[in-house]
Structure formats: C-alpha cells, structure tokens
mmCIF file of C-alpha atoms in Angstrom:
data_model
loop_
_atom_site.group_PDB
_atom_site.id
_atom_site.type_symbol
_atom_site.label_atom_id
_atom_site.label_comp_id
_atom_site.label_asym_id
_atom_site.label_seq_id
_atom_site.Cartn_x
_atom_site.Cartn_y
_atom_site.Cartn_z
ATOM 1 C CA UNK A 1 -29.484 -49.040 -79.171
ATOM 2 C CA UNK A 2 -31.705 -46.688 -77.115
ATOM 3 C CA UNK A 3 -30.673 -46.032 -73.815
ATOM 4 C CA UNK A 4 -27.336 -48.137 -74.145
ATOM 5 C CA UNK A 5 -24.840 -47.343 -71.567
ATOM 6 C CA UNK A 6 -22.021 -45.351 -73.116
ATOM 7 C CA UNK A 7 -19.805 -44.459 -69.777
ATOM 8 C CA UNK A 8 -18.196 -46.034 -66.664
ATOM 9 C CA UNK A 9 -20.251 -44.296 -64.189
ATOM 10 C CA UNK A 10 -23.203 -46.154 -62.480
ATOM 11 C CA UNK A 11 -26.474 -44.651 -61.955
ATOM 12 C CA UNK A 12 -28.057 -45.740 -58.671
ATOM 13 C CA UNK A 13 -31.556 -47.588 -58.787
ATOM 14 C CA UNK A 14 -34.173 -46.362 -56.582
ATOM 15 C CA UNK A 15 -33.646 -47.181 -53.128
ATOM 16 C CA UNK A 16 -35.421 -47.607 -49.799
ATOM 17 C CA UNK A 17 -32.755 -46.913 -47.263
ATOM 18 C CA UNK A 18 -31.740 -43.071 -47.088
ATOM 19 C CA UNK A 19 -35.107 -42.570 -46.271
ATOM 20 C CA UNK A 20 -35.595 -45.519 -43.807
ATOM 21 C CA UNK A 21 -32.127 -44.718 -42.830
ATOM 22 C CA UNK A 22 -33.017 -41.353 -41.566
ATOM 23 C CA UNK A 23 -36.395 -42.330 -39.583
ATOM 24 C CA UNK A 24 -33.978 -44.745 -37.667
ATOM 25 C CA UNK A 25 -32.150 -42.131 -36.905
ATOM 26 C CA UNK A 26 -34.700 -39.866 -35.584
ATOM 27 C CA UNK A 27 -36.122 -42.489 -33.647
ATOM 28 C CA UNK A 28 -32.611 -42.867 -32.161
ATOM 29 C CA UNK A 29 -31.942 -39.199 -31.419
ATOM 30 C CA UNK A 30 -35.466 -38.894 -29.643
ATOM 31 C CA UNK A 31 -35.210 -42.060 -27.544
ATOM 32 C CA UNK A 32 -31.727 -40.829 -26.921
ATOM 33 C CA UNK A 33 -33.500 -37.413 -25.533
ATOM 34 C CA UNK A 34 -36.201 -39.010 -24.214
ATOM 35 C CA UNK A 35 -34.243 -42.034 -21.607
ATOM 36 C CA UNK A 36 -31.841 -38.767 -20.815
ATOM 37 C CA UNK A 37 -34.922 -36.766 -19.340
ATOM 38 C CA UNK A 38 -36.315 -40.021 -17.713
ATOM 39 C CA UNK A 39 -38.933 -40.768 -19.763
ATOM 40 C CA UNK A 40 -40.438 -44.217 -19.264
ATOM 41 C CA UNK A 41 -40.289 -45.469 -22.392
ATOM 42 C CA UNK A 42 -37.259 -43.669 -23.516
ATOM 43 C CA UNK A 43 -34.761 -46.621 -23.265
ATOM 44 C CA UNK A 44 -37.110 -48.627 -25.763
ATOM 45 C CA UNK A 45 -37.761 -45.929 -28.105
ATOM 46 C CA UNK A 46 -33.551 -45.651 -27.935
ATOM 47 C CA UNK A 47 -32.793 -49.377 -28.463
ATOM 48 C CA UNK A 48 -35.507 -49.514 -31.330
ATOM 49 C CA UNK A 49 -33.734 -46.911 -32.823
ATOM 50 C CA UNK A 50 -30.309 -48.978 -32.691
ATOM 51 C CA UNK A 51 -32.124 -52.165 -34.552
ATOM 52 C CA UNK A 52 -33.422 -49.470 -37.215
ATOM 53 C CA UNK A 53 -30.158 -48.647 -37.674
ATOM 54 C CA UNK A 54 -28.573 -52.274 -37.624
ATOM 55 C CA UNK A 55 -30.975 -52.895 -40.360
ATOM 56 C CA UNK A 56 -30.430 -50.324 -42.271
ATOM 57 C CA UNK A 57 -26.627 -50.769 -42.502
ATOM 58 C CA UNK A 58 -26.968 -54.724 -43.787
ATOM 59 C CA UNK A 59 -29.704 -53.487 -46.232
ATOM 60 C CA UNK A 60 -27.682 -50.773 -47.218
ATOM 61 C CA UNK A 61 -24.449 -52.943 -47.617
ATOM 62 C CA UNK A 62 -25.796 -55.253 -49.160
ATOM 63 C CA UNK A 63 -27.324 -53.491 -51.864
ATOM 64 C CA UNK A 64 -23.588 -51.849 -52.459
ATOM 65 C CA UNK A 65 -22.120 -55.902 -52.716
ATOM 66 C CA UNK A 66 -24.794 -56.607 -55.198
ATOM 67 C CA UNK A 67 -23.651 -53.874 -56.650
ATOM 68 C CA UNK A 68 -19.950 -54.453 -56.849
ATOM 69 C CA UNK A 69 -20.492 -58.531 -57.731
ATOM 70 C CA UNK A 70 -22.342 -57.129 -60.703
ATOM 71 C CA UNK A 71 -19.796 -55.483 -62.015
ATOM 72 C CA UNK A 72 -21.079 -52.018 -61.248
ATOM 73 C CA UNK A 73 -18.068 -50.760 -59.648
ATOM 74 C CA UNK A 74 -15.870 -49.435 -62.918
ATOM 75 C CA UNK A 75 -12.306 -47.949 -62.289
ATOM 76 C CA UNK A 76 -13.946 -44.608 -61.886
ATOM 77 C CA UNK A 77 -16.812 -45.945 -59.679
ATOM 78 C CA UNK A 78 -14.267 -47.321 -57.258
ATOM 79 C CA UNK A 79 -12.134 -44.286 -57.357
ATOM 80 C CA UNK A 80 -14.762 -42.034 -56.127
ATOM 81 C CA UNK A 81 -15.810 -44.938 -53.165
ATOM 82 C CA UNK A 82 -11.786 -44.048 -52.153
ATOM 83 C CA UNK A 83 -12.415 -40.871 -52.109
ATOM 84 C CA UNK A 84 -16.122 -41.016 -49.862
ATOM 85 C CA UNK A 85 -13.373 -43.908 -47.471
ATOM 86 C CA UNK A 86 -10.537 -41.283 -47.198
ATOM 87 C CA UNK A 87 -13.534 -38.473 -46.003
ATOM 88 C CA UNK A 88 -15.282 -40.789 -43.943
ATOM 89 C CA UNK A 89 -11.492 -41.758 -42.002
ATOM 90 C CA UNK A 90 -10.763 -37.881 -42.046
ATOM 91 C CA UNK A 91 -14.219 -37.013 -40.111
ATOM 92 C CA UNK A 92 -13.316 -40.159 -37.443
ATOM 93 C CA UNK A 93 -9.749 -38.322 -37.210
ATOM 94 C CA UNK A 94 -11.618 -35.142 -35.929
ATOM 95 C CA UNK A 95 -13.835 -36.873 -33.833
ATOM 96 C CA UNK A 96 -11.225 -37.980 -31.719
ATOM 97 C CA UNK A 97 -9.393 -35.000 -31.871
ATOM 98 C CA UNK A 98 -11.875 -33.878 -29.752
ATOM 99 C CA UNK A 99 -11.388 -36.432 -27.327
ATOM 100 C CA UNK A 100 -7.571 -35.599 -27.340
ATOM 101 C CA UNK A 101 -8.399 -31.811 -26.663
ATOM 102 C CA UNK A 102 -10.151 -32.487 -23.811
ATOM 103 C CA UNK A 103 -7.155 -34.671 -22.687
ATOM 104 C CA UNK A 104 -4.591 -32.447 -23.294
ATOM 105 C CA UNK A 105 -6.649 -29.335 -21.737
ATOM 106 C CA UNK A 106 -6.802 -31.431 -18.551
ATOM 107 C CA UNK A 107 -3.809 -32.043 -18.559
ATOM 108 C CA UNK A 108 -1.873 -29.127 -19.648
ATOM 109 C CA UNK A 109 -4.197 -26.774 -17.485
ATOM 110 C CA UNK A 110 -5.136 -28.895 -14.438
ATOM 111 C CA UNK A 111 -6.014 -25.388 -12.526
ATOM 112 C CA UNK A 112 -8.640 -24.576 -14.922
ATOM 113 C CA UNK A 113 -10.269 -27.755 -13.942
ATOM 114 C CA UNK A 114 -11.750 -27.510 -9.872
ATOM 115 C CA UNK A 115 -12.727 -30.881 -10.029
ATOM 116 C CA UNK A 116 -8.621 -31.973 -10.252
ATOM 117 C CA UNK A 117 -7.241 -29.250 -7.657
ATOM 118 C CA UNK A 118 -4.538 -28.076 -10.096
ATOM 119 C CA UNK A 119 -2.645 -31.494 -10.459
ATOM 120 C CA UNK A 120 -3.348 -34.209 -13.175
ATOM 121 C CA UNK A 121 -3.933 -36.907 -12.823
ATOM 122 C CA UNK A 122 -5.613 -35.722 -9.677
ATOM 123 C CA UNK A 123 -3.647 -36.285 -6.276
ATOM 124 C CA UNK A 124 -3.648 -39.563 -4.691
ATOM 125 C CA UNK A 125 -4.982 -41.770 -7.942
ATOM 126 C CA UNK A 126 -4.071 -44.786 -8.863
ATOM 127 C CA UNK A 127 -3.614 -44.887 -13.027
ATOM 128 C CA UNK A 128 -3.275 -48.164 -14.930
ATOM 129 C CA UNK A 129 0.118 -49.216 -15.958
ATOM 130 C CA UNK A 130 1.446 -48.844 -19.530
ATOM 131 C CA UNK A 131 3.664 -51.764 -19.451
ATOM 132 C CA UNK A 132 1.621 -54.234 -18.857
ATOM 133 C CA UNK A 133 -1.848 -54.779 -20.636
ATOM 134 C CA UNK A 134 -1.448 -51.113 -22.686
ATOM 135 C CA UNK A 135 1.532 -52.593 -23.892
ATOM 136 C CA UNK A 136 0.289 -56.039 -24.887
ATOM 137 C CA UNK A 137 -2.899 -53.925 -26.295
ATOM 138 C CA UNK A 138 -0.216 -52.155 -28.693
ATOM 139 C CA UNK A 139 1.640 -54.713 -29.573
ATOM 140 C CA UNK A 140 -1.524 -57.221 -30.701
ATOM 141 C CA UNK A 141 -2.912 -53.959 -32.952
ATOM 142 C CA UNK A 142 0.497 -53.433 -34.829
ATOM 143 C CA UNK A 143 0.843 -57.283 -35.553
ATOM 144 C CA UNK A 144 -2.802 -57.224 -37.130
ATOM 145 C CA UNK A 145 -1.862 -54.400 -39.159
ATOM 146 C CA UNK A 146 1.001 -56.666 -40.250
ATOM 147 C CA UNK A 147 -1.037 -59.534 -41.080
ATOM 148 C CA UNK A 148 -4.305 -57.568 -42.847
ATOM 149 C CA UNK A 149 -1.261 -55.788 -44.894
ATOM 150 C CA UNK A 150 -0.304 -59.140 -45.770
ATOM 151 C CA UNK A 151 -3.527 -60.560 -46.794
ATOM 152 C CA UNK A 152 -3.976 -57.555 -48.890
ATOM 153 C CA UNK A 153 -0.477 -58.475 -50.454
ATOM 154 C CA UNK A 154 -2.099 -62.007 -51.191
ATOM 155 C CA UNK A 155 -5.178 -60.322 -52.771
ATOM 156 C CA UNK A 156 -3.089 -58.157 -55.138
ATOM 157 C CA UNK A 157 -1.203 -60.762 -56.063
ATOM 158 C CA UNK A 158 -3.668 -63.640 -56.236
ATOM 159 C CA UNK A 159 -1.873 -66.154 -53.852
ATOM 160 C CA UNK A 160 -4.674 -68.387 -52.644
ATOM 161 C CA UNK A 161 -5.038 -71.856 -53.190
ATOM 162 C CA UNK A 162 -3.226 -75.051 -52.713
ATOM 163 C CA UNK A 163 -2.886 -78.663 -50.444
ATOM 164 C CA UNK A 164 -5.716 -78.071 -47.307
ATOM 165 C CA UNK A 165 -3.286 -79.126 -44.176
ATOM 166 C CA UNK A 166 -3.803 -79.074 -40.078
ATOM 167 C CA UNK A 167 -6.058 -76.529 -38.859
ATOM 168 C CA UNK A 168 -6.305 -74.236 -41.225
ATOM 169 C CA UNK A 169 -7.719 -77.429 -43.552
ATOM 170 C CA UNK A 170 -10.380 -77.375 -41.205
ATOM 171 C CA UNK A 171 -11.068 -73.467 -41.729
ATOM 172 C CA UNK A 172 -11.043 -74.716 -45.475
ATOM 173 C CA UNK A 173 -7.941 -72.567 -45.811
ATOM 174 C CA UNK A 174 -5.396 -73.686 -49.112
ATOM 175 C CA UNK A 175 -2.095 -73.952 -47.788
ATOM 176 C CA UNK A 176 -0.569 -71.169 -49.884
ATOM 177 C CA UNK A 177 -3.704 -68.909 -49.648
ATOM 178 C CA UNK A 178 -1.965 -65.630 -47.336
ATOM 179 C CA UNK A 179 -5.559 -63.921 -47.956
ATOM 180 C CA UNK A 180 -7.849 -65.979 -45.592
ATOM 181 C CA UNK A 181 -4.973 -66.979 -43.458
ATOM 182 C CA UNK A 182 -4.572 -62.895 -43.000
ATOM 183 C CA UNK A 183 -7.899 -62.284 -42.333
ATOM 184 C CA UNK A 184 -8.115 -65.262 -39.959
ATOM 185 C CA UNK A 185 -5.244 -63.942 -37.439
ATOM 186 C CA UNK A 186 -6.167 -60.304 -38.028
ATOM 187 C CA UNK A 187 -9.939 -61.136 -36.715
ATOM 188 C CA UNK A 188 -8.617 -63.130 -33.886
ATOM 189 C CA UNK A 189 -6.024 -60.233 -32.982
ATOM 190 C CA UNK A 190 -8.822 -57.549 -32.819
ATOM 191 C CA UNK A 191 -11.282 -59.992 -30.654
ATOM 192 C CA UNK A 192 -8.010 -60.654 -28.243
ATOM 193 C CA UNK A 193 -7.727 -56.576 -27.995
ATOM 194 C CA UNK A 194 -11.164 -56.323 -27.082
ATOM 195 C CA UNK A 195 -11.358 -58.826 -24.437
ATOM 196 C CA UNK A 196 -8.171 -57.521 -22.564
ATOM 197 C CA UNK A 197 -9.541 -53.997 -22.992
ATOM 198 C CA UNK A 198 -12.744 -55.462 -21.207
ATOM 199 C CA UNK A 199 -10.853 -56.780 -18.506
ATOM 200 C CA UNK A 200 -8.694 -53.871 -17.982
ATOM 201 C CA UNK A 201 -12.186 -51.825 -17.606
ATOM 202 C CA UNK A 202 -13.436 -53.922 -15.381
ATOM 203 C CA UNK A 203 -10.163 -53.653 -13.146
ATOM 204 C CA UNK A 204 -9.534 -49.670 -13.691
ATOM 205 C CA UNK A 205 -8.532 -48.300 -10.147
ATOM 206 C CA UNK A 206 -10.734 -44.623 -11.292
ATOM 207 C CA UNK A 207 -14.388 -44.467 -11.737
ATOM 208 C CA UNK A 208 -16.361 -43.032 -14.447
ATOM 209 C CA UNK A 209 -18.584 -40.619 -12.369
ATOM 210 C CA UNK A 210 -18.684 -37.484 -11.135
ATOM 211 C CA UNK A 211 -16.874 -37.190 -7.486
ATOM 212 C CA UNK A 212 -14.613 -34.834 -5.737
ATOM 213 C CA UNK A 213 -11.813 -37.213 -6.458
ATOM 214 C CA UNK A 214 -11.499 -36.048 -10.454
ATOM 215 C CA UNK A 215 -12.933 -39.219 -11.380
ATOM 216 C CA UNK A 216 -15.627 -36.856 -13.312
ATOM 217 C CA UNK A 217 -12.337 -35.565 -15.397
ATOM 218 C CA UNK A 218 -10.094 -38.118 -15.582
ATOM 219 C CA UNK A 219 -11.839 -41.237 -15.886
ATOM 220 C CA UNK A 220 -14.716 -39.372 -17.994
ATOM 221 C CA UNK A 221 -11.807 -38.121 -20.699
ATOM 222 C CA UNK A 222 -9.952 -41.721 -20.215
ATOM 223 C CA UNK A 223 -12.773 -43.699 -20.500
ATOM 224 C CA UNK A 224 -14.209 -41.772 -23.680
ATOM 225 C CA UNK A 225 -11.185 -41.793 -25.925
ATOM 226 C CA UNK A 226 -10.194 -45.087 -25.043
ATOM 227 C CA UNK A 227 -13.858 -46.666 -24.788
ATOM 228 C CA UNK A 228 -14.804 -44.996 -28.684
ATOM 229 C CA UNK A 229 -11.361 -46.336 -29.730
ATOM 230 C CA UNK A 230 -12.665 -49.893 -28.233
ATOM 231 C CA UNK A 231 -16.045 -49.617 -30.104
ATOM 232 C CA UNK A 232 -14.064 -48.789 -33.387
ATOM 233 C CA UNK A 233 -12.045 -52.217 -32.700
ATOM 234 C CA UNK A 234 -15.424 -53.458 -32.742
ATOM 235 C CA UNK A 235 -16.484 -51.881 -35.870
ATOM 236 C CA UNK A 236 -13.366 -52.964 -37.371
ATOM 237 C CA UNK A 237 -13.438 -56.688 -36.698
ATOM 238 C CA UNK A 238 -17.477 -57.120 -37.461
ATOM 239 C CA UNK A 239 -16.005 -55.004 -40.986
ATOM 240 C CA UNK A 240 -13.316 -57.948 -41.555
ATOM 241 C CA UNK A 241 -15.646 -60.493 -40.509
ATOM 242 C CA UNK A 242 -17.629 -59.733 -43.361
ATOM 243 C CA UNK A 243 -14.581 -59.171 -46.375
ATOM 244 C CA UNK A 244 -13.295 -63.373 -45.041
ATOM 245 C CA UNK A 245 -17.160 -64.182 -46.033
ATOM 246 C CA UNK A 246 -16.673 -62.494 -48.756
ATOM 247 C CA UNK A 247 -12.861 -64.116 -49.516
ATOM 248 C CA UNK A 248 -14.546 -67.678 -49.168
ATOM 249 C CA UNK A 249 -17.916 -66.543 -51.287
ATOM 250 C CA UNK A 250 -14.698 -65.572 -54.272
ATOM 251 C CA UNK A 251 -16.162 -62.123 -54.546
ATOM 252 C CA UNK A 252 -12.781 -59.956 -54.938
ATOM 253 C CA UNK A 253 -10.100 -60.300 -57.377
ATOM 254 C CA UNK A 254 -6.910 -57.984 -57.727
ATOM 255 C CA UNK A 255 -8.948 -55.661 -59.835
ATOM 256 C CA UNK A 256 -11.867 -55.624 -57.626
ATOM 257 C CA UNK A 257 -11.481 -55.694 -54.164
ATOM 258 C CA UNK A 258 -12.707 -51.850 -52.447
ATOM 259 C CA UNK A 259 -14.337 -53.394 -49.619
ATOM 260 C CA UNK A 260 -11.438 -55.272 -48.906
ATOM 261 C CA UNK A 261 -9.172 -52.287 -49.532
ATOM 262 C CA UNK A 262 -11.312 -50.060 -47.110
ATOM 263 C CA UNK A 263 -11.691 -52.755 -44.562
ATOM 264 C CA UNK A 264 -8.063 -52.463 -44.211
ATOM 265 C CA UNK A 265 -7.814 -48.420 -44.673
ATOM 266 C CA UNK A 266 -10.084 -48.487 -41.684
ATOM 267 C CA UNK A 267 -7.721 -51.006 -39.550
ATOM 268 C CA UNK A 268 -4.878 -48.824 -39.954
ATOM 269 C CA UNK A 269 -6.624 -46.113 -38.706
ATOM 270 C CA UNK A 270 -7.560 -48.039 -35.745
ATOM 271 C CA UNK A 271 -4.107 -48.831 -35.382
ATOM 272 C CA UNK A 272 -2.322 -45.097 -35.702
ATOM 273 C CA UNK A 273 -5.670 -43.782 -33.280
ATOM 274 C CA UNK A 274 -4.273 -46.491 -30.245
ATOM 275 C CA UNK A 275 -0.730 -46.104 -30.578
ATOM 276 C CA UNK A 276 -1.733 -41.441 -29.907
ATOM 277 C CA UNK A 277 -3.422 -43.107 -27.533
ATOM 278 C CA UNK A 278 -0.961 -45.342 -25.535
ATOM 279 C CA UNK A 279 1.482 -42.332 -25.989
ATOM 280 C CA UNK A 280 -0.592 -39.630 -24.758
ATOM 281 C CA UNK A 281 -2.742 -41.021 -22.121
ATOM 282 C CA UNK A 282 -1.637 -44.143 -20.984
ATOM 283 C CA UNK A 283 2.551 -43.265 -20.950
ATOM 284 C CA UNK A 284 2.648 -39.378 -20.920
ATOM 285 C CA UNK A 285 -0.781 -38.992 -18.968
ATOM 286 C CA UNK A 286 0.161 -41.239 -16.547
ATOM 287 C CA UNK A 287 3.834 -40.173 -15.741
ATOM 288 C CA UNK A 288 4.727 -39.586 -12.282
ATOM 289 C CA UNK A 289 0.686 -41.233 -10.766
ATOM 290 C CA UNK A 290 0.918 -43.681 -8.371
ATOM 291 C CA UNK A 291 0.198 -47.185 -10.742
ATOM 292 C CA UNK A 292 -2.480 -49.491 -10.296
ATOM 293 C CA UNK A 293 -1.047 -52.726 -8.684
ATOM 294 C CA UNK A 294 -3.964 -55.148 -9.751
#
C-alpha cells in the first residue's frame, strides 16, 4: 500500500507549540527585563509570560501522552526520549554547578570577597543547623528514592492488583499493587520536604539582601542553590503527580512506561543534587559558625 509505514520511527504531525512555545518565552524574557528596570507594567507582562508557558507545557505534554497511548513510542522511539532525559538531567547538573562554584569560591577565597571580610561564613552569623531540619530534609529525599525505586520495581514486574483494604481502599489502591502505593508515599515525601524547607526559610537567621553583614554573599549563594533545588522538588512532585494519574488511567505497562521511567530519572537527580548540598553547604559550609538556635 502507498505510503504504508515500513519502520519504527514516528514522524511528528504538525504542531502548534514550538512556535507558541517560543512567543511565551519572549513575552517572559521581556516582562522579566521590563519589571527589572521598573516598568509599570512589567510584572504583568512577566506573569503573562509564566501562564504562556504553563500552557504550553500541558499542551505540549499532552500531545507526547497521546502520542505514547497510541502506540507511537516504538523501542527505538523511546530509546532516543532516554537519550533527550539523560541531556536534559546533564544540562540541570551544570546549572547547579554553577551555583556550587559560587559556593565554593566564597568559601575557599573569602578575601576575594569584601562583602565577607576574609572569613566565611562571615564573622558573627548565625548558620542553620545540619542536624536538625537539613537532616530530616535528607533523610525524607533518600526514603522517596526508595519508594519511587520500588514502584518502578512494581511496574517492571506488573504487581498491581488485588483485595482493596484500610486506607489505601479508599485511594482505590489493590492491596498488592507496590506501583500506586510507591507513588503515593513518594508524592507525600516530596510535599513534606517542601513544607519543612518553607519553614526553615522563613526561620533562616541570614537575609537575602545586600548588607555589610555578607548577607549579599552568603545568604544570596545559600538561598540560590538551595531555593532552585526546592523549586526542582517542586517540579518533581507536580512530574509524579501526573505518572499516579496516569497509573490509575492504566496507561503504562512493563514495555511502555518512559514517562514513568523519567519521572523517576529526574527524582534521583533531585536526590544526589540535596545530599552535595547538605554536604557542602549545610555541614562543611557551616563548620565552625555560630548555629541558629530557633
């Protein structure tokens, strides 16, 4: 037959969203510009640009889980999504390499750095203790990497089903089904992280402004690679949020699972980022600092 389809690669229809994907973003950048130089209107413009944006990730998103419940994703289809995952998470590990550069330069050169007076943390700060809400931070991250691992386990391996019993009956959860019940605690893990990380902002002893102090340095680099790491944790729940729709809706199966599979990929990352993190700036950064007592 004419035009039959003779190979496992799939040929994208036309779509809408690169280019309504990049006009979101140049409304972003130029209400980004525009509230930075005090413009009026620049804050609107900005926040418009963030809807655009919202919008154009579900349309986008969705189009790729039509695409995958079709049947579009082949073996060689999904290989090649692994690869564009495995470049995305190696372009997020540079971006906070950055962040850790400027940490380390602080820190390793304090008299490079006038706002600090040659000592870091600067003299006289309080810093946040690692053994307390760091600690509990680090511990709730590698138990959800334990239990996404082991709802991926339950994917590959097709345990779901069974009696519905207690709560997780309610959550219409089959006794023996390790998939949803992983999701479940992982989601609940990440939204625990993020609320003690909120609270822990709101009770830092160092500011995030410029000031004689070293608050411009110190809480500027702390507040950056731990606040991007918190927005990732954000990222990463809203991410598994949508694969336990997509668990209950039956759209994976052993064979066919990538958003699943990347959903977790991106977890872990989350996961190795915090505990650099916890080790560099909250134990090492903070050694010898007078600690926070709130």
């Amino acid at each position: 037959m004419a035009g039959a389809k003779n190979h496992q690669y799939h040929i994208l229809p036309p779509s809408i969203w690169p280019f309504f994907g990049s006009m979101a973003a140049l409304v972003l950048a130029a209400g980004g510009i525009m509230w930075m130089h005090s413009v009026a209107s620049g804050g609107l413009v900005f926040f418009a640009g963030v809807a655009l944006i919202a919008i154009t990730f579900f349309g986008w998103w969705a189009d790729v889980i039509k695409e995958a419940n079709r049947g579009d994703h082949t073996p060689v289809v999904q290989l090649h999504l692994r690869y564009g995952m495995i470049l995305f998470i190696a372009s997020e590990v540079m971006f906070f390499v950055g962040w850790f550069w400027a940490w380390f330069d602080y820190s390793l050169f304090p008299s490079t750095v006038e706002a600090v007076a040659g000592q870091w943390p600067p003299k006289g700060m309080e810093v946040i203790n690692a053994w307390e809400f760091p600690l509990l931070n680090t511990l709730i991250l590698l138990c959800s990497g334990c239990t996404v691992t082991w709802a991926h386990h339950g994917l590959l391996h097709n345990e779901r089903g069974g009696a519905l019993r207690g709560a997780w009956g309610l959550l219409g959860v089959g006794e023996n089904d390790s998939v949803k019940k992983g999701l479940w605690v992982t989601i609940i893990l990440g939204l625990i992280f993020s609320c003690i990380q909120a609270y822990e902002y709101m009770h830092a002893p160092f500011p995030f402004k410029a000031g004689s102090d070293g608050g411009s340095s110190y809480g500027g680099a702390f507040f950056m690679a731990t606040g991007f790491h918190g927005f990732h944790v954000l990222v990463g729940t809203i991410f598994l949020i949508v694969n336990l729709i997509r668990v209950y809706k039956g759209d994976f199966t052993p064979r066919q699972h990538f958003g699943f599979e990347a959903a977790a990929w991106y977890w872990h990352f989350v996961d190795v980022v915090w505990l650099f993190l916890f080790a560099s700036i909250y134990v090492w950064g903070g050694w010898g600092a007078p600690v926070h007592a709130g």
